[in-house]
Short mmCIF file of C-alpha atoms in Angstrom, two decimals:
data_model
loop_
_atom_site.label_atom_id
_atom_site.label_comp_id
_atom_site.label_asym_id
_atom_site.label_seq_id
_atom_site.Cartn_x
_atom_site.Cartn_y
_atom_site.Cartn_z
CA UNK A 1 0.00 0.00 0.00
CA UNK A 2 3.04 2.25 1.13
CA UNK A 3 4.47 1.75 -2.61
CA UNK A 4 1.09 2.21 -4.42
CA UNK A 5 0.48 5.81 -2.21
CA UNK A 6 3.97 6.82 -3.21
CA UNK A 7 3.61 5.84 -7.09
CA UNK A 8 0.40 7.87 -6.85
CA UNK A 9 2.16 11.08 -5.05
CA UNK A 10 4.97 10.41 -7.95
CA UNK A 11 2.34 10.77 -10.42
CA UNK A 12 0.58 13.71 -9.51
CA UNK A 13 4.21 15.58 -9.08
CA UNK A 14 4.93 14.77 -12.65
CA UNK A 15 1.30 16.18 -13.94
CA UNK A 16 1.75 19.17 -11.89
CA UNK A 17 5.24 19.51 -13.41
CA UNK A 18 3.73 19.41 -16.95
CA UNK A 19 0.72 21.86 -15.72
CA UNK A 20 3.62 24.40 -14.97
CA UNK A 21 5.58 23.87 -18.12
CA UNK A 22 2.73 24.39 -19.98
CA UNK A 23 1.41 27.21 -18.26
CA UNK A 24 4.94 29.18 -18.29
CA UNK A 25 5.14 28.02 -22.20
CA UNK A 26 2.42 30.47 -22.32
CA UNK A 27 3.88 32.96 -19.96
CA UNK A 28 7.08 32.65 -22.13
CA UNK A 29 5.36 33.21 -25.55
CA UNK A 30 3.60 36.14 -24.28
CA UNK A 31 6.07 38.13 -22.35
CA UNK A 32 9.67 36.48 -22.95
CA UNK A 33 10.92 39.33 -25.55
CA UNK A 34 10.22 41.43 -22.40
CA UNK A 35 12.34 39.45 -20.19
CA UNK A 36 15.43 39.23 -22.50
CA UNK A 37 15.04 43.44 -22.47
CA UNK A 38 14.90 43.47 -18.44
CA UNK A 39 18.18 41.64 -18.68
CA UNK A 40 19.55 44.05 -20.79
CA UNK A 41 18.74 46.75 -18.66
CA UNK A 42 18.23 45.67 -15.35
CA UNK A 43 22.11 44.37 -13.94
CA UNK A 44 21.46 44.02 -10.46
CA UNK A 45 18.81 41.55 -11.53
CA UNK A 46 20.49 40.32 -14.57
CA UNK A 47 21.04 36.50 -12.56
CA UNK A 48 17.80 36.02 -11.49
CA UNK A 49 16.32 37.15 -15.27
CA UNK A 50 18.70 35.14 -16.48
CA UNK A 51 16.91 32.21 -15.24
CA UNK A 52 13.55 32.91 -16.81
CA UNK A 53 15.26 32.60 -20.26
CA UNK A 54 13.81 29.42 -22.30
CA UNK A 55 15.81 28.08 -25.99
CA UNK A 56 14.96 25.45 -28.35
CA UNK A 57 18.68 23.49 -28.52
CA UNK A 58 19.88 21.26 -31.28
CA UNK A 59 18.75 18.08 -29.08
CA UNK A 60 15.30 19.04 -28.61
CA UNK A 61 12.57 21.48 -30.33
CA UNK A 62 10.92 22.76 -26.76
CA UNK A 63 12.24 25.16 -24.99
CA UNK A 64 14.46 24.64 -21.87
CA UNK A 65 16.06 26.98 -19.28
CA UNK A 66 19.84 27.38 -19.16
CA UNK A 67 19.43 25.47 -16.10
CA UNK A 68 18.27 22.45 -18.03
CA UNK A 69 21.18 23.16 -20.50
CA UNK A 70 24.11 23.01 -17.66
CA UNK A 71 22.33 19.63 -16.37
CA UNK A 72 22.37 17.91 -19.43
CA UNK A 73 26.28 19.16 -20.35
CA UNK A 74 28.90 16.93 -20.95
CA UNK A 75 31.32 15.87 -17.79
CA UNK A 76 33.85 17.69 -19.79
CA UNK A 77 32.23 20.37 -21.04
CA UNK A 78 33.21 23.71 -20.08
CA UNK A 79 30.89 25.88 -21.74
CA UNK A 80 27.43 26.80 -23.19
CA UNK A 81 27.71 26.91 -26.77
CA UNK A 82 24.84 28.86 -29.02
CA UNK A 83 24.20 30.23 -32.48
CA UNK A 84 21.72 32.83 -33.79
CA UNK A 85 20.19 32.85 -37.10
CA UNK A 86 17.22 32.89 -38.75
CA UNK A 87 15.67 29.57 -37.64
CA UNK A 88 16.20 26.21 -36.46
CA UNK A 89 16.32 23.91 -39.49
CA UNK A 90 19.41 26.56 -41.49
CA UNK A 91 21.23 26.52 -37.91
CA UNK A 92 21.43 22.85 -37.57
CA UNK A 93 22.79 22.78 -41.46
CA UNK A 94 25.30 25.41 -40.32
CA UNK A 95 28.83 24.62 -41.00
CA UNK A 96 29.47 26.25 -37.83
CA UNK A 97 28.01 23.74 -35.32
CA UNK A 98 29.52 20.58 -37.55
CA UNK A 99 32.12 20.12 -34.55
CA UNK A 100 29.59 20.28 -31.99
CA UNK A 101 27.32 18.15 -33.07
CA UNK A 102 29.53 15.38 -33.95
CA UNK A 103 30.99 15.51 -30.48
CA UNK A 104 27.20 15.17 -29.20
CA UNK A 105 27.21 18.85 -27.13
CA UNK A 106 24.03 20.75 -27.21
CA UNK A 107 23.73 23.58 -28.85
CA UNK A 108 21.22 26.71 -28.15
CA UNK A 109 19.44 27.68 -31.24
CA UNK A 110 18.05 31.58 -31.39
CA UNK A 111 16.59 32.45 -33.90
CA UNK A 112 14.92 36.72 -32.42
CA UNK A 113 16.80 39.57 -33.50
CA UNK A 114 16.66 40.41 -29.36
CA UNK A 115 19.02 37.29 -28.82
CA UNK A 116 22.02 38.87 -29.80
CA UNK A 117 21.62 41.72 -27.35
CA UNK A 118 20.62 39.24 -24.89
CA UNK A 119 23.96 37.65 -24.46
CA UNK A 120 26.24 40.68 -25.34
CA UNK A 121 24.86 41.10 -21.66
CA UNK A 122 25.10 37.66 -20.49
CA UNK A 123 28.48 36.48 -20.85
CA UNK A 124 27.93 33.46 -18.65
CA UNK A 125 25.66 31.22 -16.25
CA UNK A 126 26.38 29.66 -13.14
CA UNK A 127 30.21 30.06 -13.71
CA UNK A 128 30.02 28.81 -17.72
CA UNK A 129 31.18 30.78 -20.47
CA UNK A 130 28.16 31.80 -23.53
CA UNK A 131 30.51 31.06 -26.92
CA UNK A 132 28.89 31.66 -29.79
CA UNK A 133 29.78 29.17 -32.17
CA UNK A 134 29.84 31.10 -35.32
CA UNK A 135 32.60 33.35 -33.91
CA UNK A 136 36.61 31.71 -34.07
CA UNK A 137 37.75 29.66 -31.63
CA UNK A 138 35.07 27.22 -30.11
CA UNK A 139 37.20 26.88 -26.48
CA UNK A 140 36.88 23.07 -27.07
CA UNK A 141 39.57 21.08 -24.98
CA UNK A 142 42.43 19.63 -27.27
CA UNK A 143 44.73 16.62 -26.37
CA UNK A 144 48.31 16.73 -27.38
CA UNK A 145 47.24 14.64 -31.01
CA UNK A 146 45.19 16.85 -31.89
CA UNK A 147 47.85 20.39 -31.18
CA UNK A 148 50.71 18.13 -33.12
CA UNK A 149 48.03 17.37 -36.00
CA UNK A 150 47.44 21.08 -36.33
CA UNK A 151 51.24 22.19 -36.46
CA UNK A 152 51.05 19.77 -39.38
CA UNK A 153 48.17 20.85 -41.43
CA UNK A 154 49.60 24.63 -40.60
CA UNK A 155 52.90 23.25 -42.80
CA UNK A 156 50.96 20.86 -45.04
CA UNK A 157 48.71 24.08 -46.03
CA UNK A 158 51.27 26.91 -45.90
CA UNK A 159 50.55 27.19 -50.10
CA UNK A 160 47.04 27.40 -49.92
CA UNK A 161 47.02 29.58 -46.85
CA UNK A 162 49.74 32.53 -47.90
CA UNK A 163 47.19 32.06 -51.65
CA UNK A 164 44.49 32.94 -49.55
CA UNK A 165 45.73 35.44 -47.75
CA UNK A 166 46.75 37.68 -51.00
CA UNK A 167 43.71 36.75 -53.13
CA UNK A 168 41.10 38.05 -50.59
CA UNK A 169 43.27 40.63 -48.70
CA UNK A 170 41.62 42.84 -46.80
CA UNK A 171 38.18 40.80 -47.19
CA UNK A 172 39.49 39.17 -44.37
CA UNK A 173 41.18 39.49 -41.31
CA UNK A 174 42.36 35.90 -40.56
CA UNK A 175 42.94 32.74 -42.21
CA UNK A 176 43.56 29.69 -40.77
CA UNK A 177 43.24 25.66 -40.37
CA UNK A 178 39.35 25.04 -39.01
CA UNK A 179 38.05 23.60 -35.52
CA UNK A 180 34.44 24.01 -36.52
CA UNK A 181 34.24 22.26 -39.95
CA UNK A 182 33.41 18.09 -40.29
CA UNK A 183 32.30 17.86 -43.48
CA UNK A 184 32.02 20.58 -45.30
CA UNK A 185 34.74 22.48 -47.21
CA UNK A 186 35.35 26.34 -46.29
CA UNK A 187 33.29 28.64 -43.44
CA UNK A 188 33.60 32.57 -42.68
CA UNK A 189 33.61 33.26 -38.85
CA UNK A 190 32.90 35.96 -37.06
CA UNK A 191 36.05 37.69 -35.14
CA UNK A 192 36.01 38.06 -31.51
CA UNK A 193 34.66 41.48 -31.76
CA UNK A 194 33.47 41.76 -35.31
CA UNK A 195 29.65 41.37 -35.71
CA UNK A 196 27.76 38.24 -36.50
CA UNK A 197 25.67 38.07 -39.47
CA UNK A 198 22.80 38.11 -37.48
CA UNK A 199 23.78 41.32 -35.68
CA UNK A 200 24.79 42.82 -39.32
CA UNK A 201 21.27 42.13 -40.64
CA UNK A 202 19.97 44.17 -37.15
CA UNK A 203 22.03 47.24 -37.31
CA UNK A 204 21.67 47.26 -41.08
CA UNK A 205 17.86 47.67 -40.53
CA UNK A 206 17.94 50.32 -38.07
CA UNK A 207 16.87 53.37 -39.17
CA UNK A 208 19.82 55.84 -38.74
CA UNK A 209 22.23 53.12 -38.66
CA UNK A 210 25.83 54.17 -38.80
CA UNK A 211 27.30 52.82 -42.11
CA UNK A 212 31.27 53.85 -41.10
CA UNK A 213 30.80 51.91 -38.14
CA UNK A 214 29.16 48.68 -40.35
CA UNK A 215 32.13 49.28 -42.94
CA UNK A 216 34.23 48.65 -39.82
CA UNK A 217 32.64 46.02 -38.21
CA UNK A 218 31.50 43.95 -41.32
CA UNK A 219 35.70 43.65 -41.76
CA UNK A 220 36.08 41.24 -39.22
CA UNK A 221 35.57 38.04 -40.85
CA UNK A 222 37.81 35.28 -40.52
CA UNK A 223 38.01 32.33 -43.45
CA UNK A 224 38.66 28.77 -42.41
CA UNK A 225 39.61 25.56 -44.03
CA UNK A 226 38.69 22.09 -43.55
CA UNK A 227 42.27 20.40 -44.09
CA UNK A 228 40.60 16.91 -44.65
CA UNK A 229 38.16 18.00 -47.56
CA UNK A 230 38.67 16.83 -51.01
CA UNK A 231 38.55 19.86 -52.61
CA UNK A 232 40.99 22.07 -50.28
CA UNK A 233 43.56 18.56 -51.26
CA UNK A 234 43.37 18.83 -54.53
CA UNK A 235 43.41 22.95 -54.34
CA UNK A 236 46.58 23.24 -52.27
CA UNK A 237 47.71 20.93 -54.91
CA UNK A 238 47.23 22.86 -57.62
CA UNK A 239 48.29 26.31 -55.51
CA UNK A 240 51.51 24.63 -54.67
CA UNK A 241 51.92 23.86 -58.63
CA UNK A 242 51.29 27.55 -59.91
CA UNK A 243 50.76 30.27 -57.23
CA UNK A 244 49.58 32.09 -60.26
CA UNK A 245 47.00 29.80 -61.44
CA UNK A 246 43.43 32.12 -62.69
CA UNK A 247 40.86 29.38 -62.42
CA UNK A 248 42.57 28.62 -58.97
CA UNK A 249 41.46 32.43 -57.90
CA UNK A 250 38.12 31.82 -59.72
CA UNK A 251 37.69 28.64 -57.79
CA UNK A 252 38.91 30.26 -54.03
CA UNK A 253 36.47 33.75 -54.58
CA UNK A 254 34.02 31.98 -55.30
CA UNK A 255 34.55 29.28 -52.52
CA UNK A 256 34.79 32.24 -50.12
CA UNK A 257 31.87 34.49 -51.59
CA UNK A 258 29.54 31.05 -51.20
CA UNK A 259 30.31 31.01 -47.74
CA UNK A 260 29.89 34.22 -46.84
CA UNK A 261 26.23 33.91 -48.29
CA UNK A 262 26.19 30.71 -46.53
CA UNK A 263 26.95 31.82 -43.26
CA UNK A 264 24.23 34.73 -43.30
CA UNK A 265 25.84 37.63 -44.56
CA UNK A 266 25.12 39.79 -47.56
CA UNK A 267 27.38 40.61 -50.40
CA UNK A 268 28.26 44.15 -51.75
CA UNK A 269 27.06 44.93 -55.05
CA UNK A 270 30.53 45.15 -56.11
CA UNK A 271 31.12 41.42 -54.69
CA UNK A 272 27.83 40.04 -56.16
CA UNK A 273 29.22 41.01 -60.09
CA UNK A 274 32.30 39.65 -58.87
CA UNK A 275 30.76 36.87 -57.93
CA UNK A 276 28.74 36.00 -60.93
CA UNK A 277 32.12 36.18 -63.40
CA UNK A 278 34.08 34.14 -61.17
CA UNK A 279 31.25 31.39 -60.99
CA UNK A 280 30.78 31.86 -64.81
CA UNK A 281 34.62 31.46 -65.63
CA UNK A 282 34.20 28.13 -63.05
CA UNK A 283 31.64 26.74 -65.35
CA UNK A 284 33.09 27.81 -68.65
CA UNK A 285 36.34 26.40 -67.69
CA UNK A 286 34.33 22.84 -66.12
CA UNK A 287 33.24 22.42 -69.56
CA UNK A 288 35.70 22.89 -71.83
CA UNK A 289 34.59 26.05 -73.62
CA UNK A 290 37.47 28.53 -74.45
CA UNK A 291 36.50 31.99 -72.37
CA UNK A 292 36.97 33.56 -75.94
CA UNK A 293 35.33 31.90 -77.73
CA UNK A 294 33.29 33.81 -80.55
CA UNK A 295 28.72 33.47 -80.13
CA UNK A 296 27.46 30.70 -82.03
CA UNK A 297 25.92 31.62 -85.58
CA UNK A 298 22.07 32.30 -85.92
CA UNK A 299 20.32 29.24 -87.45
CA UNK A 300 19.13 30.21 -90.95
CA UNK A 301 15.02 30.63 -91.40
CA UNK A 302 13.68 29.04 -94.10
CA UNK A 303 12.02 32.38 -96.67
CA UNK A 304 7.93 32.03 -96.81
CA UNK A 305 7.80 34.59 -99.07
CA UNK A 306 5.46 33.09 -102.17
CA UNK A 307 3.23 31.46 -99.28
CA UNK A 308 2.20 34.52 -98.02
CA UNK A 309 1.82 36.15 -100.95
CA UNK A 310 -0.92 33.35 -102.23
CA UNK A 311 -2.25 33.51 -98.73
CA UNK A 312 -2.98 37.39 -98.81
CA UNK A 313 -4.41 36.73 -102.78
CA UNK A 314 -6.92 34.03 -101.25
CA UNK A 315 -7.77 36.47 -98.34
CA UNK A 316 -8.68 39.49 -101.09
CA UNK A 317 -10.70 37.13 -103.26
CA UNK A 318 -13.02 36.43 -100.10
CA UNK A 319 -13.13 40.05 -99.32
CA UNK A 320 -14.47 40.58 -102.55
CA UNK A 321 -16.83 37.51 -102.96
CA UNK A 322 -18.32 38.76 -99.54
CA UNK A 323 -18.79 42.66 -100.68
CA UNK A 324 -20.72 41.97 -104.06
CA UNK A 325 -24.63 41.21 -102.16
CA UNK A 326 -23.69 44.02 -100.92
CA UNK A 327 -23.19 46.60 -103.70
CA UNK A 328 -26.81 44.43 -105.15
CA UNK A 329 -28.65 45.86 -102.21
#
C-alpha cells in the first residue's frame, strides 16, 4: 500500500510539473521578448532574469532553461555553446556547429533579432562561459594529437594559406586551419569582436544606422579551411603547382563568396558582379569552352515569301466575294 500511495504522489508531481511547463510556455510566448530586455537593462537583476530565459537546442525542439542546458552538459564540457540565425532547421545545417554536433554537445538555437543583445549582456551562467559558435575559436579542450596534428596541417597548407591570404586581402582578417568544420569544405567566422551576421542584418535595418561603423565592423571576418576536404587537397595541390593559377582564384572567390552567403551575410554589389564572373569562368572552364570563344551563328530561317503572298491573294478574293450582295442591295 506504502508503494502504491507513493507511485500515486509520484504521479501527480509529474502532472503538476507538466501543468507548470505548460502554463509558463504560455507565460514565455507572451512576455519572454520582455524578459530578454529586463536583462539588458536591469544588472542588479540580470542572474535572477537570467533564469527565466527558455531556448529550443539542437537536441530538442521545446524550450528549456539554461538550467536544463548546464544539467544535461557533458562531464567535460566547459561551456554553453549557441548560435543565432534565422531559424532552427538553417542553424542545424550550419557549418558552424559541424564540430559540436559530432561531439554530441548541445547547442542553443536563437533564432529573435533580441538574442544577440541578450547575451552581449550575459556572458555566462552559473560560472560557464556563452561562446557563440559562429565566432573563431570554439574553447573546445584539445589533447596533445590533436595540437601536433594542427602544427602539421599549418605546414601541409602553408601554399594554400599565404594564396588565400593575397587573393582576398583585406576581405578578411584571418585565415587559418578550421576547428568548426566536419564535413564541409570552407566557413567565414565571425572575429572576436566583429559582428555576427545576425547582428549585421539588425544594425543594417535600423533606421539611422551608422554605415562607417558597419564598414568597420562587417571587416572582421575570418576564413577557415577544412584540411581533410577533397577539394581544399586537390586545391593546395594545384596552388603549390602555380601560385599564379586564374581558375585557382576563380575557384577560391568563389569558394569564399559562397560562404559568406552561406553563413548569413550579404554581399556588396561590387562582390555580387564579382561573384557572378568568377562562378561563370568556373563553369566555362568545367566544360571545356574557351572563355573567348566567338557566339554561335544564328540558325538560318527558311524564306515564306510566295506562301504569303498566295495567302494574302486568297484572303482578297473572299473580301471581294463577300462585298458583291452588298453593292446588289
Amino acid at each position: 500500500e506504502e508503494e502504491e500511495e507513493e507511485e500515486g504522489e509520484e504521479e501527480e508531481g509529474v502532472e503538476k510539473g507538466e501543468d507548470e511547463s505548460k502554463k509558463y510556455a504560455k507565460f514565455w510566448a507572451a512576455f519572454g521578448k520582455y524578459i530578454k530586455m529586463g536583462l539588458m537593462e536591469d544588472s542588479s537583476n540580470r542572474t535572477r532574469l537570467a533564469k527565466l530565459l527558455r531556448y529550443a537546442t539542437s537536441k530538442t525542439e521545446r524550450e528549456i532553461s539554461l538550467e536544463e542546458y548546464v544539467s544535461n552538459m557533458k562531464e567535460d564540457q566547459k561551456n554553453i555553446y549557441y548560435i543565432s540565425g534565422e531559424s532552427r532547421d538553417q542553424l542545424l545545417k550550419s557549418p558552424a556547429v559541424e564540430k559540436l554536433l559530432a561531439r554530441d554537445i548541445e547547442v542553443i538555437l536563437m533564432t529573435e533579432a533580441i538574442d544577440e543583445y541578450t547575451v552581449q549582456h550575459l556572458t555566462e551562467f552559473e560560472g560557464k562561459r556563452l561562446i557563440n559558435a559562429a565566432r573563431e575559436g570554439l574553447k573546445l579542450d584539445e589533447d596533445e594529437k590533436e595540437k601536433k596534428l594542427l602544427d602539421v596541417y599549418k605546414e601541409q597548407y602553408a601554399p594554400l594559406l599565404g594564396f588565400i591570404r593575397s587573393t582576398l586581402g583585406g576581405r578578411v582578417d584571418k585565415v587559418s586551419i578550421s576547428k568548426h568544420l566536419v564535413s564541409s569544405p570552407v566557413l567565414v567566422t565571425t572575429a572576436d569582436y566583429g559582428w555576427t551576421a545576425q547582428m549585421e542584418k539588425v544594425m543594417k535595418a535600423q533606421a539611422f544606422a551608422d554605415n562607417s561603423k558597419y564598414e568597420f565592423m562587417k571587416a572582421k571576418r575570418n576564413f577557415e579551411i577544412n584540411p581533410r576536404h577533397p577539394l581544399i587537397v586537390e586545391l593546395n595541390k594545384k596552388v603549390e603547382a602555380d601560385s599564379e593559377d586564374a581558375q585557382a582564384t576563380d575557384m577560391l572567390t568563389s569558394l569564399y563568396m559562397a560562404s559568406v552567403l552561406q553563413a548569413g551575410y550579404q554581399l556588396s554589389p561590387e562582390d555580387v558582379t564579382d561573384f557572378v564572373g568568377r562562378v561563370t569562368n568556373v563553369v566555362t572552364t568545367g566544360l571545356g569552352v574557351d572563355p573567348d570563344a566567338e557566339l554561335a551563328p544564328e540558325p538560318e530561317i527558311p524564306e515564306e515569301e510566295e506562301e504569303e503572298e498566295e495567302e494574302e491573294e486568297v484572303e482578297e478574293e473572299e473580301m471581294d466575294e463577300g462585298a458583291a450582295p452588298k453593292d446588289e442591295v
